[in-house]
Amino acid sequence: MSSTTWVPPGLDAVPRPPTQPRKDMHSFSNIAQIHPEGFHLDWEIDWVRQIIFGSVTHKIGVDEDGVSEVVLDSSYLELGRISVDGVEVQADVAPRQGNLGSALTIPLKAPAPKGDILKSKIEYSTTDKSTALRWLTKEQTFSKKGPFLYFQCGAIDARSLLPCIDSTFHRSSYTATVKSAYPVLMS
């Protein structure tokens, strides 16, 4: 009876498959070129009109040289002023494409190099068509003492709460300042 010893191939013996570019058929964002570094929400909740208004300030990392625009996902948002690194820009909102909403394309004044961190502030408000917001009257709550609001951003609904990179390829941390007539808890 003979014995053989099997030795696995070395790490370099089998070539690594080519890296595929990041694509997400459910996002308009240019996720192969940029990634979120975090964002700050500055909101006021209007309980009477049932909207949230204010701004989001994104910190966006650049993943390749020559990026000339930031593309974010949006849905049913009213957009106001938009700036990049403190300079106001004229962004473009593409026509709505069903449940995916609209691409928000923010031009950069000059192509950004790989490794750059951009800061983009977007003033906006939600609308009554937001798929992320659920407003309950005080009569619908257990205590019957005040209204209740919760967000549900599963699937592709975050884009109706704020313009963002709404893709499973990226997660992001955030901070928030929220003005409200009722207590606020966010996690």
GROMACS .gro file of C-alpha atoms in nm:
model
  187
    1MET     CA    1   0.000   0.000   0.000
    2SER     CA    2   0.138   0.334  -0.098
    3SER     CA    3   0.061   0.667   0.049
    4THR     CA    4   0.058   1.003  -0.116
    5THR     CA    5   0.072   1.342   0.034
    6TRP     CA    6  -0.136   1.615  -0.121
    7VAL     CA    7   0.000   1.965  -0.110
    8PRO     CA    8  -0.241   2.248  -0.193
    9PRO     CA    9  -0.129   2.492  -0.459
   10GLY     CA   10   0.034   2.813  -0.344
   11LEU     CA   11  -0.162   3.136  -0.332
   12ASP     CA   12  -0.005   3.256  -0.656
   13ALA     CA   13  -0.055   2.926  -0.841
   14VAL     CA   14  -0.420   2.996  -0.921
   15PRO     CA   15  -0.486   3.334  -1.081
   16ARG     CA   16  -0.739   3.556  -0.912
   17PRO     CA   17  -1.050   3.618  -1.122
   18PRO     CA   18  -1.075   3.971  -1.260
   19THR     CA   19  -1.244   4.218  -1.030
   20GLN     CA   20  -1.590   4.306  -1.152
   21PRO     CA   21  -1.698   4.670  -1.137
   22ARG     CA   22  -1.955   4.742  -0.868
   23LYS     CA   23  -2.300   4.761  -1.021
   24ASP     CA   24  -2.639   4.779  -0.855
   25MET     CA   25  -2.942   4.757  -1.081
   26HIS     CA   26  -3.152   4.916  -0.807
   27SER     CA   27  -2.941   5.230  -0.769
   28PHE     CA   28  -2.858   5.523  -0.995
   29SER     CA   29  -2.553   5.613  -0.783
   30ASN     CA   30  -2.208   5.593  -0.937
   31ILE     CA   31  -2.100   5.340  -0.672
   32ALA     CA   32  -1.796   5.222  -0.869
   33GLN     CA   33  -1.650   5.574  -0.843
   34ILE     CA   34  -1.759   5.700  -0.501
   35HIS     CA   35  -1.848   5.576  -0.153
   36PRO     CA   36  -2.011   5.735   0.153
   37GLU     CA   37  -1.787   5.847   0.440
   38GLY     CA   38  -2.086   5.950   0.655
   39PHE     CA   39  -2.354   6.215   0.656
   40HIS     CA   40  -2.518   6.469   0.887
   41LEU     CA   41  -2.891   6.538   0.894
   42ASP     CA   42  -3.020   6.880   1.000
   43TRP     CA   43  -3.396   6.832   1.013
   44GLU     CA   44  -3.717   6.985   1.135
   45ILE     CA   45  -4.026   6.765   1.158
   46ASP     CA   46  -4.351   6.936   1.060
   47TRP     CA   47  -4.619   6.726   1.231
   48VAL     CA   48  -4.907   6.927   1.081
   49ARG     CA   49  -4.797   6.903   0.716
   50GLN     CA   50  -4.640   6.559   0.776
   51ILE     CA   51  -4.306   6.638   0.615
   52ILE     CA   52  -3.943   6.656   0.718
   53PHE     CA   53  -3.740   6.950   0.589
   54GLY     CA   54  -3.384   7.067   0.628
   55SER     CA   55  -3.061   6.936   0.483
   56VAL     CA   56  -2.823   6.645   0.453
   57THR     CA   57  -2.448   6.699   0.433
   58HIS     CA   58  -2.268   6.404   0.276
   59LYS     CA   59  -1.897   6.328   0.306
   60ILE     CA   60  -1.819   6.132  -0.010
   61GLY     CA   61  -1.496   5.943  -0.081
   62VAL     CA   62  -1.362   5.933  -0.436
   63ASP     CA   63  -1.250   5.586  -0.552
   64GLU     CA   64  -1.097   5.665  -0.892
   65ASP     CA   65  -0.926   5.956  -1.063
   66GLY     CA   66  -1.123   6.202  -1.271
   67VAL     CA   67  -1.468   6.173  -1.112
   68SER     CA   68  -1.668   6.466  -1.252
   69GLU     CA   69  -2.005   6.412  -1.082
   70VAL     CA   70  -2.176   6.256  -0.784
   71VAL     CA   71  -2.494   6.067  -0.863
   72LEU     CA   72  -2.736   6.003  -0.577
   73ASP     CA   73  -3.069   5.825  -0.553
   74SER     CA   74  -3.382   6.029  -0.477
   75SER     CA   75  -3.754   5.967  -0.475
   76TYR     CA   76  -4.044   6.204  -0.410
   77LEU     CA   77  -3.821   6.476  -0.263
   78GLU     CA   78  -3.847   6.854  -0.310
   79LEU     CA   79  -3.490   6.970  -0.366
   80GLY     CA   80  -3.350   7.313  -0.282
   81ARG     CA   81  -2.996   7.453  -0.287
   82ILE     CA   82  -2.709   7.210  -0.343
   83SER     CA   83  -2.342   7.281  -0.281
   84VAL     CA   84  -2.015   7.092  -0.311
   85ASP     CA   85  -1.731   7.197  -0.083
   86GLY     CA   86  -1.919   7.519  -0.005
   87VAL     CA   87  -1.980   7.621  -0.368
   88GLU     CA   88  -2.340   7.619  -0.493
   89VAL     CA   89  -2.395   7.403  -0.804
   90GLN     CA   90  -2.683   7.340  -1.042
   91ALA     CA   91  -2.777   6.974  -1.010
   92ASP     CA   92  -2.992   6.774  -1.249
   93VAL     CA   93  -3.285   6.553  -1.151
   94ALA     CA   94  -3.357   6.289  -1.413
   95PRO     CA   95  -3.714   6.190  -1.499
   96ARG     CA   96  -3.866   5.946  -1.254
   97GLN     CA   97  -3.821   5.577  -1.338
   98GLY     CA   98  -4.098   5.397  -1.150
   99ASN     CA   99  -4.011   5.262  -0.805
  100LEU     CA  100  -3.643   5.351  -0.851
  101GLY     CA  101  -3.721   5.722  -0.835
  102SER     CA  102  -3.483   5.970  -0.994
  103ALA     CA  103  -3.110   6.010  -1.034
  104LEU     CA  104  -2.980   6.330  -0.877
  105THR     CA  105  -2.663   6.426  -1.064
  106ILE     CA  106  -2.440   6.677  -0.887
  107PRO     CA  107  -2.161   6.817  -1.108
  108LEU     CA  108  -1.817   6.887  -0.966
  109LYS     CA  109  -1.637   7.212  -1.057
  110ALA     CA  110  -1.325   7.010  -1.147
  111PRO     CA  111  -1.255   6.637  -1.178
  112ALA     CA  112  -1.179   6.490  -0.835
  113PRO     CA  113  -0.870   6.276  -0.778
  114LYS     CA  114  -0.881   5.932  -0.618
  115GLY     CA  115  -0.869   5.961  -0.239
  116ASP     CA  116  -1.038   6.301  -0.228
  117ILE     CA  117  -1.322   6.358   0.021
  118LEU     CA  118  -1.606   6.576  -0.109
  119LYS     CA  119  -1.859   6.753   0.111
  120SER     CA  120  -2.201   6.802  -0.047
  121LYS     CA  121  -2.490   6.981   0.126
  122ILE     CA  122  -2.841   6.933  -0.009
  123GLU     CA  123  -3.140   7.130   0.118
  124TYR     CA  124  -3.465   6.941   0.068
  125SER     CA  125  -3.797   6.827   0.210
  126THR     CA  126  -3.988   6.504   0.198
  127THR     CA  127  -4.335   6.491   0.043
  128ASP     CA  128  -4.659   6.311   0.120
  129LYS     CA  129  -4.555   6.046  -0.135
  130SER     CA  130  -4.252   5.930   0.067
  131THR     CA  131  -4.238   5.551   0.082
  132ALA     CA  132  -4.010   5.558   0.389
  133LEU     CA  133  -4.227   5.762   0.628
  134ARG     CA  134  -4.519   5.629   0.829
  135TRP     CA  135  -4.726   5.892   1.010
  136LEU     CA  136  -4.971   5.782   1.279
  137THR     CA  137  -5.233   6.009   1.437
  138LYS     CA  138  -5.256   6.017   1.815
  139GLU     CA  139  -5.572   5.805   1.788
  140GLN     CA  140  -5.367   5.531   1.620
  141THR     CA  141  -5.117   5.510   1.908
  142PHE     CA  142  -5.145   5.306   2.227
  143SER     CA  143  -5.133   5.608   2.462
  144LYS     CA  144  -5.358   5.831   2.243
  145LYS     CA  145  -5.147   6.128   2.367
  146GLY     CA  146  -4.963   6.232   2.052
  147PRO     CA  147  -4.884   6.141   1.693
  148PHE     CA  148  -4.609   5.898   1.601
  149LEU     CA  149  -4.366   5.884   1.310
  150TYR     CA  150  -4.137   5.601   1.207
  151PHE     CA  151  -3.910   5.537   0.909
  152GLN     CA  152  -3.887   5.213   0.719
  153CYS     CA  153  -3.597   5.231   0.475
  154GLY     CA  154  -3.578   4.869   0.364
  155ALA     CA  155  -3.529   4.776   0.002
  156ILE     CA  156  -3.495   5.111  -0.180
  157ASP     CA  157  -3.698   5.346   0.041
  158ALA     CA  158  -3.415   5.548   0.201
  159ARG     CA  159  -3.403   5.762  -0.116
  160SER     CA  160  -3.750   5.900  -0.028
  161LEU     CA  161  -3.620   6.010   0.314
  162LEU     CA  162  -3.300   6.175   0.191
  163PRO     CA  163  -3.099   6.194  -0.130
  164CYS     CA  164  -2.833   5.927  -0.082
  165ILE     CA  165  -2.628   5.638  -0.217
  166ASP     CA  166  -2.913   5.389  -0.168
  167SER     CA  167  -2.726   5.066  -0.243
  168THR     CA  168  -2.645   4.751  -0.049
  169PHE     CA  169  -2.281   4.792  -0.159
  170HIS     CA  170  -2.232   5.072   0.094
  171ARG     CA  171  -2.331   5.139   0.453
  172SER     CA  172  -2.288   5.475   0.618
  173SER     CA  173  -2.272   5.625   0.964
  174TYR     CA  174  -2.462   5.944   1.041
  175THR     CA  175  -2.521   6.219   1.294
  176ALA     CA  176  -2.838   6.423   1.326
  177THR     CA  177  -2.979   6.743   1.468
  178VAL     CA  178  -3.359   6.722   1.475
  179LYS     CA  179  -3.614   6.985   1.582
  180SER     CA  180  -3.950   6.839   1.676
  181ALA     CA  181  -4.254   6.919   1.888
  182TYR     CA  182  -4.235   6.559   2.014
  183PRO     CA  183  -3.941   6.351   2.144
  184VAL     CA  184  -3.717   6.193   1.880
  185LEU     CA  185  -3.530   5.863   1.897
  186MET     CA  186  -3.308   5.753   1.608
  187SER     CA  187  -3.081   5.452   1.580
   0.00000   0.00000   0.00000
